[in-house]
Short mmCIF file of C-alpha atoms in Angstrom, two decimals:
data_model
loop_
_atom_site.label_atom_id
_atom_site.label_comp_id
_atom_site.label_asym_id
_atom_site.label_seq_id
_atom_site.Cartn_x
_atom_site.Cartn_y
_atom_site.Cartn_z
CA MET A 230 4.31 35.39 5.47
CA ASP A 231 4.54 36.74 2.03
CA THR A 232 1.99 37.65 -0.65
CA ARG A 233 2.08 34.09 -2.13
CA THR A 234 0.62 32.78 1.10
CA THR A 235 -2.67 34.68 0.40
CA ARG A 236 -3.18 32.56 -2.71
CA SER A 237 -4.02 29.55 -0.49
CA LEU A 238 -6.58 31.63 1.57
CA ARG A 239 -9.83 31.03 -0.07
CA ARG A 240 -13.16 30.75 1.68
CA GLY A 241 -15.14 27.53 0.98
CA PRO A 242 -18.13 27.74 -1.21
CA GLU A 243 -20.96 29.77 0.44
CA ARG A 244 -24.68 29.20 0.24
CA LYS A 245 -25.05 31.76 -2.49
CA HIS A 246 -22.52 29.75 -4.70
CA PHE A 247 -24.78 26.73 -4.56
CA ARG A 248 -27.89 28.77 -5.19
CA ASP A 249 -26.16 30.29 -8.27
CA ALA A 250 -25.06 26.96 -9.43
CA ALA A 251 -28.63 25.56 -8.93
CA LEU A 252 -30.12 28.43 -10.97
CA LEU A 253 -27.60 27.86 -13.84
CA ILE A 254 -28.24 24.04 -13.76
CA GLY A 255 -32.02 24.63 -13.61
CA ALA A 256 -31.95 27.17 -16.60
CA ALA A 257 -29.99 24.49 -18.51
CA GLY A 258 -32.64 21.92 -17.67
CA LEU A 259 -35.48 24.28 -18.69
CA GLY A 260 -33.73 24.95 -21.91
CA CYS A 261 -33.51 21.21 -22.68
CA LEU A 262 -37.22 20.93 -21.99
CA VAL A 263 -38.05 23.87 -24.38
CA ILE A 264 -35.97 22.23 -27.01
CA ALA A 265 -37.97 19.00 -26.55
CA ALA A 266 -41.28 20.88 -26.65
CA ARG A 267 -40.36 22.91 -29.62
CA PRO A 268 -37.66 21.01 -31.59
CA PRO A 269 -35.59 23.26 -33.95
CA SER A 270 -35.23 20.50 -36.42
CA PRO A 271 -37.24 17.39 -37.42
CA ASP A 272 -34.27 15.32 -36.50
CA THR A 273 -33.85 16.87 -32.97
CA PRO A 274 -33.64 13.97 -30.42
CA VAL A 275 -36.71 14.99 -28.51
CA VAL A 276 -36.69 12.06 -26.11
CA VAL A 277 -33.08 12.66 -25.17
CA CYS A 278 -33.75 16.46 -24.68
CA PHE A 279 -36.72 15.58 -22.48
CA ILE A 280 -34.86 13.14 -20.32
CA VAL A 281 -31.77 15.36 -19.90
CA GLY A 282 -34.00 18.26 -19.06
CA LEU A 283 -35.82 16.34 -16.22
CA VAL A 284 -32.56 14.94 -14.81
CA THR A 285 -30.86 18.46 -14.92
CA LEU A 286 -33.74 19.97 -13.02
CA PHE A 287 -33.57 17.25 -10.51
CA TRP A 288 -29.83 17.90 -10.36
CA ALA A 289 -30.43 21.58 -9.71
CA VAL A 290 -32.73 20.65 -6.68
CA LEU A 291 -30.02 18.45 -5.25
CA THR A 292 -27.39 21.19 -5.84
CA PHE A 293 -29.53 23.66 -3.70
CA THR A 294 -30.62 21.27 -0.95
CA VAL A 295 -27.95 18.38 -0.54
CA ALA A 296 -24.71 19.66 -2.04
CA PRO A 297 -24.05 22.55 0.51
CA SER A 298 -23.52 19.91 3.16
CA MET A 299 -20.70 18.40 1.03
CA GLY A 300 -18.77 21.71 0.81
CA GLN A 301 -16.43 22.11 -2.22
CA ARG A 302 -16.96 18.40 -3.21
CA GLY A 303 -20.78 19.08 -3.45
CA LEU A 304 -20.14 21.99 -5.76
CA GLU A 305 -17.77 19.90 -7.96
CA LEU A 306 -20.28 17.18 -8.28
CA SER A 307 -23.01 19.63 -9.18
CA LEU A 308 -20.89 21.06 -11.99
CA LEU A 309 -20.00 17.59 -13.10
CA GLY A 310 -23.67 16.86 -13.54
CA LEU A 311 -24.10 19.90 -15.75
CA THR A 312 -20.95 18.89 -17.74
CA LEU A 313 -22.35 15.44 -18.42
CA GLY A 314 -25.77 16.88 -19.44
CA GLY A 315 -24.19 19.26 -21.86
CA THR A 316 -21.94 16.44 -23.29
CA THR A 317 -25.06 14.35 -23.95
CA ILE A 318 -26.71 17.21 -25.77
CA THR A 319 -23.52 17.83 -27.92
CA ALA A 320 -23.32 14.13 -28.80
CA THR A 321 -26.90 13.95 -30.01
CA ALA A 322 -27.21 17.40 -31.47
CA VAL A 323 -28.22 17.85 -35.14
CA THR A 324 -27.86 21.62 -35.29
CA PRO A 325 -24.90 23.96 -34.71
CA VAL A 326 -26.52 25.63 -31.87
CA GLY A 327 -26.80 22.17 -30.05
CA CYS A 328 -23.01 21.58 -30.66
CA ILE A 329 -21.72 24.80 -29.78
CA GLY A 330 -24.14 25.74 -26.96
CA PRO A 331 -22.46 23.62 -24.24
CA LEU A 332 -19.09 25.06 -25.17
CA LEU A 333 -20.26 28.59 -24.76
CA VAL A 334 -21.84 27.69 -21.29
CA LEU A 335 -18.42 26.35 -20.37
CA LEU A 336 -16.61 29.44 -21.42
CA ALA A 337 -19.15 31.63 -19.55
CA GLY A 338 -18.72 29.48 -16.41
CA VAL A 339 -14.88 29.61 -16.36
CA PRO A 340 -14.61 32.91 -14.50
CA ALA A 341 -17.18 31.63 -11.94
CA MET A 342 -15.34 28.45 -11.41
CA CYS A 343 -12.01 30.27 -10.95
CA GLU A 344 -13.70 32.50 -8.28
CA ILE A 345 -15.46 29.74 -6.40
CA LEU A 346 -13.00 26.72 -6.68
CA PRO A 347 -9.28 26.44 -5.89
CA ARG A 348 -7.03 26.62 -8.87
CA ARG A 349 -6.49 22.81 -9.29
CA ALA A 350 -10.29 22.11 -8.84
CA ALA A 351 -11.17 24.79 -11.36
CA TRP A 352 -8.57 23.48 -13.95
CA ARG A 353 -9.91 19.96 -13.38
CA GLN A 354 -13.47 20.80 -14.01
CA ALA A 355 -12.71 22.91 -17.05
CA LEU A 356 -10.40 20.39 -18.72
CA LEU A 357 -12.84 17.51 -17.96
CA ALA A 358 -15.69 19.44 -19.53
CA LEU A 359 -13.48 20.31 -22.52
CA GLY A 360 -12.37 16.78 -23.03
CA LEU A 361 -15.98 15.42 -22.88
CA TRP A 362 -17.23 18.00 -25.27
CA VAL A 363 -14.32 17.36 -27.75
CA ALA A 364 -15.12 13.60 -27.53
CA ALA A 365 -18.80 14.28 -28.30
CA MET A 366 -17.91 16.51 -31.10
CA VAL A 367 -15.34 14.47 -32.98
CA PHE A 368 -16.78 10.79 -32.36
CA PRO A 369 -17.95 8.91 -34.11
CA ASP A 370 -18.27 11.06 -37.34
CA ALA A 371 -16.80 14.45 -37.28
CA THR A 372 -17.03 16.93 -40.18
CA VAL A 373 -14.50 19.50 -41.06
CA ILE A 374 -16.43 22.18 -39.27
CA ASP A 375 -16.62 20.03 -36.19
CA TRP A 376 -12.72 19.76 -36.20
CA TYR A 377 -12.51 23.36 -36.76
CA PHE A 378 -14.51 24.34 -33.72
CA THR A 379 -12.81 21.72 -31.67
CA ALA A 380 -9.31 23.20 -32.54
CA ILE A 381 -10.53 26.56 -31.41
CA ALA A 382 -11.95 25.30 -28.20
CA VAL A 383 -8.77 23.42 -27.38
CA VAL A 384 -6.81 26.65 -27.57
CA VAL A 385 -9.49 29.12 -26.13
CA VAL A 386 -10.67 27.25 -23.10
CA PRO A 387 -7.18 26.73 -21.46
CA LEU A 388 -6.11 30.16 -22.36
CA THR A 389 -9.31 31.58 -20.77
CA MET A 390 -8.81 29.58 -17.74
CA HIS A 391 -5.17 30.71 -17.43
CA VAL A 392 -6.27 34.42 -17.69
CA CYS A 393 -9.08 34.01 -15.33
CA VAL A 394 -6.98 32.16 -12.73
CA GLN A 395 -4.25 34.91 -12.86
CA MET A 396 -6.99 37.64 -12.50
CA VAL A 397 -8.61 35.93 -9.53
CA GLU A 398 -5.36 35.29 -7.74
CA ARG A 399 -4.37 38.92 -8.24
CA MET A 400 -7.64 40.09 -6.83
CA ASN A 401 -7.32 37.58 -4.01
CA ASP A 402 -3.92 39.04 -3.16
CA MET A 403 -5.36 42.58 -3.25
CA ALA A 404 -8.16 41.65 -0.92
CA LEU A 405 -6.21 39.74 1.61
CA SER A 406 -2.68 41.25 1.72
CA ASP A 407 -1.22 44.75 2.53
CA PRO A 408 -0.15 46.46 -0.68
CA LEU A 409 2.88 48.00 0.98
CA THR A 410 4.55 45.23 2.97
CA GLY A 411 2.90 41.99 1.40
CA VAL A 412 1.82 40.63 4.61
CA LEU A 413 -1.75 39.86 5.34
CA ASN A 414 -4.33 42.64 6.03
CA ARG A 415 -7.26 42.35 8.30
CA ASN A 416 -9.31 40.23 5.97
CA GLY A 417 -6.38 37.84 5.51
CA LEU A 418 -5.66 37.72 9.19
CA ALA A 419 -9.24 36.82 10.04
CA MET A 420 -9.10 33.82 7.67
CA GLN A 421 -5.64 32.55 8.30
CA ALA A 422 -5.83 33.09 12.17
CA SER A 423 -8.81 30.86 12.46
CA MET A 424 -7.32 28.16 10.36
CA GLY A 425 -4.14 28.05 12.45
CA ARG A 426 -5.95 28.18 15.77
CA SER A 427 -8.31 25.36 14.71
CA MET A 428 -5.28 23.11 13.92
CA ALA A 429 -3.64 23.99 17.15
CA GLU A 430 -6.77 23.20 19.22
CA ARG A 431 -7.09 19.83 17.55
CA ALA A 432 -3.70 19.03 18.63
CA GLY A 433 -4.36 20.26 22.15
CA LEU A 434 -1.84 23.12 21.89
CA ALA A 435 -2.04 26.79 22.74
CA THR A 436 -2.28 29.74 20.50
CA THR A 437 -0.80 33.15 21.22
CA VAL A 438 -1.78 36.59 19.99
CA VAL A 439 0.77 39.38 19.78
CA ALA A 440 -0.03 43.01 19.17
CA ILE A 441 2.80 45.14 17.99
CA ASP A 442 3.10 48.94 17.72
CA LEU A 443 6.17 50.79 16.52
CA ASP A 444 7.62 53.38 19.02
CA ARG A 445 7.82 57.04 17.86
CA PHE A 446 6.97 56.10 14.31
CA LYS A 447 5.22 59.44 13.77
CA SER A 448 8.39 61.29 14.72
CA TYR A 449 10.38 59.13 12.35
CA ASN A 450 8.01 59.97 9.44
CA ASP A 451 8.14 63.62 10.41
CA GLU A 452 11.92 63.73 10.50
CA HIS A 453 12.70 61.26 7.52
CA GLY A 454 9.63 61.62 5.37
CA HIS A 455 6.84 59.06 4.59
CA PRO A 456 8.79 57.19 1.87
CA ALA A 457 11.40 56.49 4.41
CA GLY A 458 8.75 55.37 6.81
CA ASP A 459 7.26 53.03 4.21
CA ARG A 460 10.80 51.59 3.57
CA LEU A 461 11.10 50.98 7.44
CA LEU A 462 7.87 49.16 7.46
CA VAL A 463 9.00 46.88 4.57
CA GLN A 464 12.26 46.23 6.32
CA LEU A 465 10.49 45.35 9.64
CA THR A 466 8.07 42.85 8.10
CA GLU A 467 10.91 41.22 6.13
CA ALA A 468 13.04 40.92 9.31
CA TRP A 469 10.09 39.49 11.28
CA THR A 470 8.99 37.03 8.56
CA SER A 471 12.56 35.52 8.55
CA GLU A 472 12.01 34.48 12.21
CA LEU A 473 8.51 33.35 11.99
CA ARG A 474 7.52 29.77 11.14
CA GLU A 475 5.37 28.83 8.17
CA ALA A 476 2.32 28.25 10.50
CA ASP A 477 2.68 31.69 12.18
CA VAL A 478 0.54 34.65 10.79
CA LEU A 479 1.74 38.25 10.45
CA ALA A 480 -0.62 40.83 9.53
CA ARG A 481 -0.59 44.76 9.26
CA THR A 482 -3.69 46.04 10.89
CA GLY A 483 -3.00 49.80 10.80
CA GLY A 484 -0.36 52.40 9.92
CA ASP A 485 2.35 51.08 12.37
CA GLU A 486 0.31 48.38 14.02
CA PHE A 487 0.65 44.58 13.43
CA VAL A 488 -0.72 41.51 14.79
CA VAL A 489 1.20 38.11 14.99
CA ILE A 490 -0.71 34.81 15.52
CA LEU A 491 1.46 31.97 16.86
CA PRO A 492 -0.52 28.62 16.70
CA GLY A 493 0.92 25.86 18.93
CA THR A 494 2.77 28.40 20.95
CA SER A 495 2.07 29.67 24.60
CA PRO A 496 2.97 33.21 25.76
CA GLU A 497 6.01 31.82 27.57
CA GLU A 498 7.25 30.09 24.49
CA ALA A 499 6.74 33.21 22.43
CA ALA A 500 9.20 35.14 24.55
CA PRO A 501 12.35 33.82 22.82
CA LEU A 502 10.84 34.41 19.30
CA LEU A 503 9.90 38.08 20.28
CA GLU A 504 13.42 38.55 21.39
CA ARG A 505 14.87 37.37 18.15
CA MET A 506 12.42 39.53 16.27
CA SER A 507 13.49 42.51 18.28
CA GLU A 508 17.22 41.85 17.65
CA ARG A 509 16.62 41.74 13.88
CA SER A 510 14.26 44.82 13.81
CA PRO A 511 15.67 48.18 12.42
CA ALA A 512 13.30 50.11 14.78
CA GLU A 513 12.09 49.79 18.24
CA TRP A 514 8.50 48.54 18.97
CA THR A 515 6.28 47.46 21.82
CA ALA A 516 4.24 44.29 21.98
CA GLY A 517 1.34 42.98 24.04
CA VAL A 518 1.19 39.16 24.25
CA VAL A 519 -1.89 37.16 25.51
CA ALA A 520 -2.99 33.58 25.19
CA TRP A 521 -5.96 33.08 22.87
CA GLU A 522 -8.16 31.01 25.07
CA ARG A 523 -10.71 28.53 23.85
CA GLY A 524 -14.19 29.90 23.42
CA THR A 525 -13.03 33.51 22.56
CA ASP A 526 -12.94 35.20 19.11
CA LEU A 527 -10.08 36.89 17.37
CA THR A 528 -11.52 40.47 18.01
CA THR A 529 -11.50 39.85 21.72
CA ALA A 530 -8.04 38.34 21.71
CA ILE A 531 -6.65 41.25 19.82
CA GLU A 532 -8.30 43.87 22.08
CA ALA A 533 -6.69 42.05 25.11
CA ALA A 534 -3.21 42.14 23.43
CA ASP A 535 -3.82 45.88 22.65
CA ALA A 536 -4.77 46.56 26.28
CA VAL A 537 -1.43 44.96 27.43
CA LEU A 538 0.51 46.79 24.72
CA TYR A 539 -0.77 50.28 25.58
CA ARG A 540 -0.35 49.64 29.34
CA SER A 541 3.33 49.17 28.55
CA LYS A 542 3.38 52.24 26.36
CA LYS A 543 2.20 54.38 29.38
CA ARG A 544 4.93 52.99 31.42
CA GLU A 545 7.37 54.35 28.62
CA ASP A 546 8.96 51.00 28.44
CA PRO A 547 9.52 50.25 24.76
CA GLY A 548 10.47 46.83 23.40
CA PRO A 549 8.74 43.52 23.44
CA VAL A 550 6.53 43.02 26.46
CA VAL A 551 5.58 39.49 27.35
CA ILE A 552 2.94 38.91 30.06
CA PRO A 553 2.32 35.20 30.20
CA GLU A 554 -0.38 35.49 32.81
CA GLN A 555 -2.58 37.65 30.68
CA SER A 556 -5.19 35.76 28.78
CA VAL A 557 -8.66 36.42 27.32
CA PRO A 558 -11.49 35.36 29.66
CA ALA A 559 -14.17 33.34 27.95
CA SER A 560 -16.93 35.62 29.36
CA GLU A 561 -15.62 38.39 27.14
CA SER A 562 -16.11 36.51 23.79
CA SER A 563 -18.62 37.50 21.21
CA PRO A 564 -19.84 35.92 18.10
CA ALA A 565 -18.00 38.03 15.68
CA SER A 566 -14.53 36.94 14.46
CA ASP A 567 -13.64 39.75 12.15
CA PRO A 568 -10.84 41.91 13.61
CA SER A 569 -11.90 45.01 11.70
CA ALA A 570 -13.38 46.52 14.81
CA THR A 571 -10.08 46.62 16.61
CA SER A 572 -8.23 49.95 16.79
#
């Protein structure tokens, strides 16, 4: 699994995201009510501002109470409601602030959309908001200044989106992948392993957890130097990745420690794969293999695989070790699923 895989790993919207969206929408609604109460111009559409303000406040309540049960779709609908409210204000505005205000809100919200929503959803929301704002600005009677601001917006909004998407994806890579080898780190492992196991369980298939530890890696570093050790780690992960399927998960969890998750594979079925991985490896290593039983968490499964691995280490029997009978008893499970506690 290479670094590009981490770009598809993104947690769904959390409760705090809906709370923040509700606060933003609520603030916009209050702003409309303030404009209705104290119109900046005699021509200000007071009734429209009042109605939009009330509807937006109601939308904020729905965003906080109902939208979380809908996941990402609920958050997209909430942002769509804010977009429609802003478009209405732009279409009926009689002051420059009323026209440009929704665009500034859109630009301010772009980084948040890129962080919360997947790339396609974020682009969809931003371009829809931009399109509706442009339509409200130039129809039915646009002035030269309206066209000027529209031209700027058509360039600035997509450019801002592109920059923010690239920054978020880079940060996502840094948070979920190992900077040396490019495979997943502990955070990425926790996310991807759960996804793979869930799919395997729905299909009624087993999932196998493999803990890998390099043999005599410290001696190799002492003899050849740490840069050579780093190159060896990169070569190992590249060799292993070439044997793994797209659904398999490879993560570096320590200096010379790795974890492989094999969804849809039993420990017995994992034996030929480990043999191929061993044949392609430029260094020797030892593995502990367990079945990830239903009802157990990832931390427990990795601890069990580590126990098998280190029992083999004590026997001074390097190389892949497969013990199909070893599994994780359900009684040992705990609520946590973050593997950060493993050694």
